[in-house]
Amino acid sequence: MPTTPADAVAAAWDHIESLPRPTLRELFSTERDGGEGYDEPGGAERVAMLSGRIEWGEDETAGGVLFDWSKTHLDSTLLAGFEKLAEARGFAQQRAALLGAEKVNVTEGRAATHTAERGTGKDSDVEEADALHQRMRLLVEAIHGGAMGEVKHLIHVGIGGSALGPALAIDALTRDLELVDVHVVSNIDGVALEQAFAACDPATTMVAVASKTFTTIETMTNAASVLKWLGEGGVSDPSGRVVALTASPEKAVEWGVDETRILPFKETVGGRYSLWSSIGFPVALAVGWDEFEAMLAGAQAVDRHFAETEGRVNLPLRAAFADRYYARVRGCQTRAVFAYDERLGLFPDYLQQLEMESNGKRVAADMQPVDEPTAAITWGGVGTDAQHAVFQLLHQGTHLVPVDFIASIAPGDALDPAHHRILLMNCFAQGAALMAGDKGTDPAHHFPGDRPSATILADDLDAATLGALIAFHEHRVFAGAVLMGINPFDQFGVELGKSMAKAIEAGDSDFDASTAGLVEAAGLTA
Ligand SMILES: O=P(O)(O)OC[C@H]1O[C@](O)(CO)[C@@H](O)[C@@H]1O
């Protein structure tokens, strides 16, 4: 019997790693049902065991998403093994600590209260988030009502977590109606900002400066350039057009933003988890307050499921079981996500930060080195485009890449239904083909098959669904972190490069010969 948690974790892994590895075809075979020494459900029973829906709302607000993990190698013995691992890692306690606003971000000594922004968590945090949302709502509605003159455009400057969520949500939700034309600009490369300028008229443009810290060099440089552009475009008081979205309101005041246009959020809301806070201001401005709230409601439905469901039927936890299995047992270094929905084109980018900045770590929360591969390198694209670009490797390459497919049953377009039918058929066919493989007539035409995928199928892609999809992945990442014993809420790995950039700017010459040569070649020497 294991005596310490570390022993229990090691024992759980020993067990998982010792389990037989049937192929997906074998796992789906109904002939194995109840066979001697083997009572694994196959066929439709397997699909029922490894699929689940999360639902929300009533009548016209009702919706849901199906999470089908049956085309992965998870089976009931692996699920039981991973349940033991979750227990050994104290998953239930860690989840309670997260939702109870304990200091789960141990390296920075603070809680992670992003779920409170959508109504899940400690009462005092939920109340505080509500009050801040009301402040944001008033400003959004005042702008819509013309209190700040005619506002046709918003240039939202921010980077990383202060940009990826707004960019995704605006791209996904404004295909039919955009109340204000929003341009999210993150890159310091001035080309990005010039592109936004070309599409906006200074006379009718506002600017949102989104930065948790209000110190990020890219954002502050871009913000200053937008103010200059407004001034040069004839706006008499450019800073009167600024809204600051930040957890450092005092810095925004110092920078010159009027307090009435500062929308604060709490320090305990991590950057890559901040879409639900005032960082979502451009989304509310573009789609309206009700839609923004619908997004929060979809996320809250997933929170409820995550908080109240135990073991293998907890869908984000189950996804994390598969993620850990492929990373550690099958040696998969990457995981790919393909959105079979043009509106989710930015979802892979969003997930990259969420997964890789959260779980791309090498030490555990107790500062000990981790003894397993951490976050999978997350990448992806949009189907069907990706099929004609990267799927060759997925089907026949030497890497085993677990794939997630995301699609919506309801179409996003009003064209001939053939478009959506062909889109969905292709999505489902790819998962089937990856799993089944094909002997082929010769080695070049051979598909090995047995390649795993998961399918996330939404009833429709509306604001609530988007909220649910994002929250599902937040909890999947958290569950993965718990299974590894790491802290997903810090990101010290981004600091070294930042400080070296500052050193180059300061004219520090103490660099390796290659870097010094590049600095000189580009004429950056002070
Ligand atoms: O919102 P801020 O403070 O400008 O930070 C932007 C981004 O930079 C990072 O700190 C990484 O450099 C992210 O975690 C964060 O989302």
XYZ file of C-alpha atoms and ligand atoms in Angstrom:
542
model
C 0.000 0.000 0.000
C 1.361 3.458 -0.850
C 2.024 5.425 2.312
C 2.712 8.995 1.113
C 0.997 11.007 -1.626
C 4.148 10.734 -3.772
C 4.035 6.962 -3.399
C 0.359 6.962 -4.309
C 1.074 9.017 -7.440
C 3.925 6.697 -8.426
C 1.769 3.641 -7.784
C -1.070 5.080 -9.884
C 1.335 5.722 -12.763
C 2.945 2.281 -12.433
C -0.491 0.792 -12.746
C -1.518 2.997 -15.716
C 1.729 2.241 -17.525
C 1.351 -1.495 -16.976
C -2.115 -1.705 -18.513
C -2.606 -3.443 -21.884
C -2.814 -1.173 -24.907
C -5.646 -2.333 -27.130
C -6.051 -0.520 -30.434
C -8.974 1.783 -31.039
C -10.434 -0.811 -33.398
C -10.235 -3.399 -30.655
C -11.761 -0.996 -28.172
C -14.685 -0.327 -30.495
C -15.218 -3.999 -31.307
C -18.494 -5.251 -29.844
C -17.188 -8.820 -30.027
C -15.071 -8.066 -27.016
C -18.148 -7.102 -24.993
C -18.280 -9.303 -21.963
C -15.628 -11.630 -23.452
C -13.740 -13.803 -21.037
C -11.692 -11.640 -18.708
C -12.771 -8.611 -20.667
C -15.920 -6.706 -19.936
C -15.022 -3.520 -21.718
C -18.031 -2.044 -23.503
C -17.548 -1.719 -27.260
C -19.489 0.006 -30.040
C -22.325 2.306 -29.004
C -21.856 1.437 -25.328
C -18.299 2.673 -25.516
C -19.480 5.892 -27.144
C -22.037 6.326 -24.347
C -19.339 5.718 -21.726
C -16.971 8.276 -23.206
C -19.372 10.982 -24.378
C -21.182 13.569 -22.343
C -23.065 16.798 -22.816
C -22.955 20.032 -20.904
C -26.155 22.040 -21.249
C -27.536 25.384 -20.182
C -30.565 27.651 -20.401
C -34.202 27.046 -21.139
C -36.352 27.431 -24.246
C -34.700 29.836 -26.668
C -31.605 30.248 -24.484
C -31.113 26.481 -24.231
C -27.988 25.001 -25.721
C -25.335 22.454 -25.173
C -22.111 20.849 -26.302
C -21.310 17.170 -26.783
C -17.821 16.018 -25.778
C -17.035 12.687 -27.445
C -13.774 11.170 -26.201
C -14.583 7.647 -27.453
C -11.988 7.752 -30.253
C -9.211 8.030 -27.687
C -7.522 5.036 -26.077
C -9.221 5.647 -22.738
C -11.046 2.546 -21.564
C -12.574 1.633 -18.244
C -9.329 0.273 -16.820
C -7.431 3.431 -17.778
C -10.227 5.607 -16.425
C -10.053 3.758 -13.116
C -6.262 4.169 -13.090
C -6.523 7.887 -13.740
C -9.198 8.252 -11.072
C -6.658 6.815 -8.647
C -4.065 9.276 -9.896
C -6.518 12.175 -9.454
C -7.218 10.988 -5.937
C -3.513 10.692 -5.173
C -3.007 14.244 -6.455
C -5.886 15.504 -4.293
C -7.939 16.619 -7.275
C -11.165 17.207 -5.299
C -9.306 19.270 -2.702
C -7.443 21.259 -5.361
C -10.674 21.989 -7.194
C -12.274 23.121 -3.922
C -9.222 25.291 -3.269
C -9.521 26.893 -6.718
C -13.235 27.591 -6.403
C -12.893 28.606 -2.744
C -10.339 31.298 -3.657
C -7.497 29.721 -1.732
C -3.995 30.715 -2.793
C -3.608 28.071 -5.503
C -1.093 30.268 -7.314
C 1.522 29.373 -4.753
C 4.526 31.050 -6.359
C 2.768 34.410 -6.480
C 0.900 33.839 -3.237
C -2.575 34.493 -4.576
C -5.868 32.926 -5.544
C -7.091 32.425 -9.126
C -10.586 33.889 -9.170
C -11.491 33.943 -12.866
C -14.539 31.737 -12.297
C -15.976 34.352 -9.901
C -16.199 36.681 -12.911
C -18.933 34.399 -14.229
C -20.602 33.785 -10.895
C -18.779 30.690 -9.628
C -16.667 30.893 -6.499
C -16.423 32.536 -3.147
C -19.398 34.842 -2.479
C -17.304 37.926 -1.768
C -15.367 37.505 -5.050
C -18.560 36.955 -7.006
C -20.089 40.093 -5.483
C -16.997 42.130 -6.246
C -16.911 40.868 -9.821
C -20.614 41.696 -10.200
C -20.058 45.252 -9.026
C -17.174 45.696 -11.498
C -19.334 44.245 -14.261
C -22.073 46.732 -13.488
C -19.549 49.535 -13.863
C -18.488 48.113 -17.221
C -22.096 47.675 -18.291
C -22.885 51.324 -17.557
C -19.963 52.480 -19.657
C -20.802 50.115 -22.534
C -24.415 51.235 -22.542
C -23.447 54.894 -22.243
C -21.211 54.539 -25.302
C -23.956 52.733 -27.218
C -26.329 55.500 -26.158
C -24.058 58.185 -27.614
C -22.760 59.664 -24.344
C -19.258 59.779 -25.827
C -20.316 61.117 -29.203
C -20.435 58.996 -32.288
C -18.323 55.873 -31.708
C -17.965 53.707 -34.771
C -14.595 52.101 -34.092
C -12.629 50.815 -31.116
C -8.911 50.125 -31.293
C -8.230 47.639 -28.499
C -4.535 47.457 -27.622
C -3.339 44.633 -25.423
C -1.228 41.506 -25.796
C -1.319 37.862 -24.719
C -4.223 37.318 -22.359
C -5.276 40.921 -22.774
C -5.851 40.404 -26.506
C -6.321 36.764 -27.464
C -9.690 36.318 -25.737
C -11.248 39.537 -27.061
C -9.911 38.806 -30.570
C -11.356 35.281 -30.508
C -14.741 36.339 -29.149
C -15.129 39.262 -31.530
C -14.138 37.154 -34.518
C -16.521 34.388 -33.468
C -19.552 36.443 -32.515
C -19.700 39.456 -34.822
C -20.265 37.825 -38.182
C -23.904 38.933 -38.267
C -23.829 42.148 -36.268
C -21.094 44.359 -34.858
C -22.380 47.352 -32.886
C -18.908 48.914 -32.858
C -16.149 47.945 -35.280
C -13.361 46.571 -33.048
C -9.718 46.175 -34.067
C -7.587 44.187 -31.642
C -3.934 45.177 -31.982
C -1.316 43.291 -30.026
C 1.975 43.230 -31.893
C 4.538 45.959 -31.344
C 5.269 45.743 -35.060
C 3.788 49.045 -36.243
C 2.412 47.300 -39.314
C -0.365 45.918 -37.098
C -1.376 49.332 -35.824
C -1.155 50.935 -39.268
C -3.581 48.344 -40.528
C -6.078 49.339 -37.810
C -5.556 53.050 -38.553
C -6.326 52.422 -42.208
C -9.712 50.986 -41.252
C -10.708 53.651 -38.691
C -11.648 57.313 -38.691
C -10.044 59.244 -35.791
C -13.203 61.335 -35.368
C -15.264 58.274 -34.413
C -12.620 56.033 -32.801
C -12.156 55.136 -29.143
C -9.226 53.239 -27.703
C -9.186 50.532 -25.069
C -5.840 50.027 -23.353
C -5.956 46.513 -21.941
C -3.159 45.506 -19.643
C -3.363 43.760 -16.314
C -0.115 45.363 -15.197
C -0.356 48.543 -17.309
C 3.387 48.285 -17.888
C 3.697 45.910 -20.854
C 5.989 47.611 -23.349
C 4.122 46.531 -26.487
C 0.766 47.721 -25.176
C 1.981 51.000 -23.738
C 3.937 51.818 -26.923
C 0.934 50.987 -29.101
C -1.381 52.994 -26.840
C 0.861 56.068 -27.103
C 0.895 55.720 -30.887
C -2.894 55.532 -31.029
C -3.164 58.743 -28.996
C -0.690 60.427 -31.357
C -2.730 59.249 -34.344
C -5.933 60.595 -32.779
C -4.265 63.960 -32.102
C -2.873 64.157 -35.636
C -6.326 63.228 -36.896
C -7.855 66.331 -35.317
C -9.089 64.966 -31.992
C -8.560 67.775 -29.475
C -8.410 65.570 -26.367
C -7.107 62.114 -27.355
C -6.827 60.872 -23.779
C -10.551 61.576 -23.377
C -11.117 58.711 -25.813
C -9.284 56.137 -23.719
C -10.806 53.371 -21.642
C -8.351 51.459 -19.451
C -8.932 47.787 -18.638
C -6.550 46.844 -15.882
C -5.825 45.354 -12.490
C -3.495 48.320 -11.829
C -5.869 51.310 -11.908
C -3.337 53.560 -10.186
C -0.927 53.062 -13.098
C -3.685 53.934 -15.561
C -4.348 57.154 -13.641
C -0.620 57.968 -13.729
C -0.672 57.341 -17.458
C -3.410 59.953 -17.781
C -6.662 58.015 -17.970
C -9.615 59.642 -16.256
C -10.869 57.506 -13.362
C -14.386 57.384 -14.794
C -13.022 55.463 -17.770
C -10.955 52.941 -15.865
C -12.545 49.514 -15.687
C -10.596 47.575 -13.073
C -10.438 43.855 -12.492
C -8.957 41.902 -9.647
C -5.283 41.026 -9.352
C -6.341 37.417 -8.758
C -7.707 37.128 -12.316
C -4.821 35.802 -14.405
C -4.117 37.438 -17.772
C -4.954 34.371 -19.866
C -8.112 33.834 -17.792
C -9.300 37.434 -17.990
C -11.769 37.509 -20.894
C -14.617 37.344 -18.365
C -13.489 40.488 -16.567
C -13.280 44.035 -17.898
C -10.817 42.701 -20.470
C -14.056 41.597 -22.179
C -15.104 45.253 -22.603
C -14.505 45.298 -26.398
C -16.604 42.147 -26.714
C -19.512 43.727 -24.833
C -19.113 46.869 -26.931
C -19.162 44.889 -30.164
C -21.952 42.427 -29.416
C -23.946 44.138 -26.667
C -24.233 43.491 -22.957
C -26.786 40.671 -23.199
C -24.506 38.654 -25.449
C -21.554 39.230 -23.144
C -23.668 37.940 -20.264
C -24.707 34.947 -22.344
C -21.010 34.133 -22.781
C -20.558 34.252 -19.005
C -23.624 32.033 -18.550
C -22.231 29.363 -20.903
C -18.969 29.392 -18.965
C -20.873 29.146 -15.699
C -22.685 26.028 -16.908
C -19.298 24.392 -17.427
C -18.149 25.590 -13.991
C -21.189 23.891 -12.448
C -20.433 20.669 -14.254
C -16.765 20.838 -13.281
C -17.535 21.624 -9.648
C -20.278 19.076 -9.157
C -19.251 16.030 -11.179
C -16.879 13.408 -9.865
C -14.338 11.147 -11.504
C -14.469 9.957 -15.087
C -17.749 11.672 -15.957
C -16.250 15.068 -15.193
C -15.615 16.062 -18.804
C -12.664 18.469 -18.424
C -11.029 16.005 -16.010
C -11.594 13.138 -18.432
C -10.028 15.194 -21.217
C -7.043 15.824 -18.939
C -6.765 12.050 -18.347
C -6.403 11.546 -22.080
C -3.974 14.463 -22.383
C -1.745 13.012 -19.655
C -2.000 9.531 -21.133
C -0.822 10.621 -24.554
C 1.913 12.914 -23.234
C 3.381 10.472 -20.753
C 2.514 6.962 -21.868
C 2.463 7.373 -25.643
C 5.156 10.075 -25.803
C 3.068 12.544 -27.826
C 4.790 15.899 -27.754
C 2.008 17.820 -29.431
C -1.748 18.036 -29.506
C -3.655 19.614 -32.377
C -7.038 21.294 -32.453
C -8.979 21.858 -35.635
C -12.060 24.044 -35.614
C -14.457 23.003 -38.344
C -15.954 26.441 -38.096
C -14.566 29.545 -39.729
C -15.738 31.606 -36.729
C -13.371 29.711 -34.442
C -10.312 30.426 -36.560
C -8.568 32.046 -33.589
C -9.380 29.249 -31.157
C -6.066 27.391 -31.673
C -4.155 30.626 -30.935
C -6.194 31.160 -27.798
C -5.604 27.598 -26.627
C -1.894 27.867 -27.285
C -1.509 30.545 -24.644
C -3.953 28.917 -22.258
C -2.245 25.532 -22.379
C 1.380 26.415 -22.980
C 1.674 29.431 -20.682
C -0.221 27.585 -17.938
C 1.287 24.133 -18.088
C 4.556 24.582 -19.986
C 6.543 24.202 -16.771
C 9.497 22.183 -15.532
C 9.052 22.397 -11.788
C 6.121 21.312 -9.686
C 4.260 23.549 -7.255
C 6.563 22.245 -4.506
C 9.587 23.450 -6.548
C 10.728 19.914 -7.327
C 11.531 19.064 -10.960
C 8.645 17.346 -12.726
C 9.416 13.831 -13.889
C 7.079 13.753 -16.865
C 6.473 15.764 -20.037
C 4.276 18.757 -19.196
C 1.983 20.686 -21.595
C 1.700 19.315 -25.082
C 2.822 21.738 -27.775
C -0.582 23.011 -28.820
C -1.251 23.862 -32.423
C -3.981 23.628 -34.997
C -6.025 25.339 -37.635
C -9.339 25.453 -39.387
C -11.033 22.615 -41.237
C -11.370 21.903 -44.069
C -8.404 24.142 -44.982
C -6.055 22.222 -42.702
C -6.944 18.928 -44.373
C -5.277 20.179 -47.531
C -2.194 21.364 -45.685
C -1.187 19.412 -42.590
C -3.374 16.311 -42.404
C -0.911 14.291 -44.499
C 1.358 14.187 -41.449
C -1.515 13.373 -39.105
C -2.547 10.365 -41.196
C 0.779 8.999 -42.370
C 3.588 10.826 -40.581
C 5.729 9.230 -37.908
C 4.401 11.435 -35.087
C 1.391 10.368 -33.105
C -0.687 13.536 -32.688
C -3.907 13.438 -30.662
C -6.410 15.680 -32.399
C -9.436 17.606 -31.163
C -12.158 18.475 -33.653
C -14.601 21.264 -32.828
C -17.766 21.843 -34.837
C -21.282 23.217 -34.597
C -24.404 21.361 -35.744
C -26.122 24.602 -36.741
C -24.447 26.388 -39.627
C -22.955 29.855 -39.307
C -23.859 30.702 -42.896
C -27.105 31.151 -44.800
C -25.874 29.622 -48.055
C -26.910 26.345 -49.621
C -26.981 23.797 -46.741
C -24.530 21.749 -48.796
C -21.704 23.906 -47.420
C -22.328 22.973 -43.828
C -23.137 19.367 -44.632
C -19.844 18.920 -46.454
C -17.990 20.703 -43.630
C -19.400 18.386 -40.958
C -19.011 15.246 -43.068
C -15.364 16.090 -43.539
C -14.873 16.697 -39.834
C -16.384 13.351 -38.875
C -14.606 11.540 -41.722
C -11.207 12.737 -40.521
C -11.729 11.299 -37.050
C -12.996 8.040 -38.518
C -10.083 7.795 -40.949
C -7.459 8.564 -38.317
C -8.873 5.756 -36.220
C -9.600 3.138 -38.881
C -6.578 3.525 -41.135
C -6.341 1.520 -44.345
C -4.080 -1.309 -45.498
C -3.620 0.286 -48.912
C -2.296 -1.275 -52.071
C 1.325 -0.521 -51.266
C 3.278 1.113 -48.420
C 2.773 4.611 -49.822
C -0.980 4.101 -49.675
C -0.947 2.519 -46.228
C -2.633 4.368 -43.365
C -1.647 2.872 -40.011
C -4.765 4.139 -38.233
C -5.207 3.797 -34.479
C -4.684 7.555 -34.262
C -6.756 9.194 -31.533
C -9.125 12.118 -31.756
C -11.828 13.759 -29.677
C -14.831 15.588 -31.082
C -16.515 18.573 -29.492
C -19.853 19.139 -31.170
C -21.900 22.200 -30.200
C -25.598 22.575 -30.962
C -24.842 26.045 -32.257
C -21.973 28.508 -32.006
C -23.466 31.379 -30.044
C -22.087 33.460 -27.184
C -23.021 30.898 -24.521
C -21.337 28.122 -26.487
C -18.169 30.132 -26.881
C -18.121 30.764 -23.126
C -18.651 27.059 -22.502
C -15.874 26.029 -24.903
C -13.371 28.374 -23.303
C -14.330 27.423 -19.740
C -14.089 23.731 -20.649
C -10.507 24.272 -21.756
C -9.637 26.361 -18.706
C -10.759 23.516 -16.477
C -9.058 20.910 -18.658
C -5.798 22.815 -18.272
C -6.324 23.140 -14.508
C -7.106 19.426 -14.189
C -3.967 18.608 -16.181
C -1.924 20.803 -13.850
C -3.344 19.015 -10.806
C -2.496 15.617 -12.332
C 1.089 16.847 -12.776
C 1.265 18.677 -9.445
C 2.192 21.978 -11.091
C 0.989 25.562 -10.647
C -0.755 26.629 -13.870
C -1.220 30.239 -12.795
C 2.277 31.733 -12.992
C 4.400 32.384 -16.118
C 7.947 33.165 -15.088
C 9.187 31.652 -18.336
C 8.324 34.843 -20.208
C 10.505 37.059 -18.027
C 14.061 36.305 -19.142
C 13.485 37.310 -22.762
C 11.759 40.515 -21.619
C 14.672 41.532 -19.401
C 17.188 40.763 -22.157
C 15.216 42.971 -24.569
C 15.470 45.759 -21.986
C 19.199 45.149 -21.658
C 19.638 45.444 -25.427
C 17.660 48.665 -25.371
C 19.826 49.981 -22.559
C 22.915 49.346 -24.685
C 24.189 46.490 -22.551
C 26.902 44.810 -24.607
C 27.302 41.749 -22.440
C 25.780 39.320 -24.947
C 27.003 36.281 -26.788
C 28.792 36.985 -30.081
C 25.811 35.977 -32.207
C 23.346 38.284 -30.440
C 25.860 41.120 -30.305
C 26.440 40.689 -34.063
C 22.702 40.794 -34.795
C 22.222 43.905 -32.659
C 25.045 45.598 -34.518
C 23.873 44.434 -37.956
C 20.425 45.935 -37.290
C 21.964 49.200 -36.110
C 20.483 48.864 -32.621
C 23.643 49.763 -30.747
C 23.101 52.728 -28.463
O -1.988 42.279 -19.414
P -0.527 42.557 -19.357
O -0.052 42.862 -17.974
O -0.161 43.654 -20.317
O 0.226 41.262 -19.805
C 0.021 40.715 -21.071
C 0.471 39.299 -21.165
O 1.850 39.201 -20.877
C 2.118 38.016 -20.153
O 2.419 38.364 -18.856
C 3.240 37.229 -20.749
O 4.287 38.025 -21.157
C 0.815 37.237 -20.213
O 0.663 36.337 -19.206
C -0.183 38.331 -20.222
O -1.430 37.888 -20.646
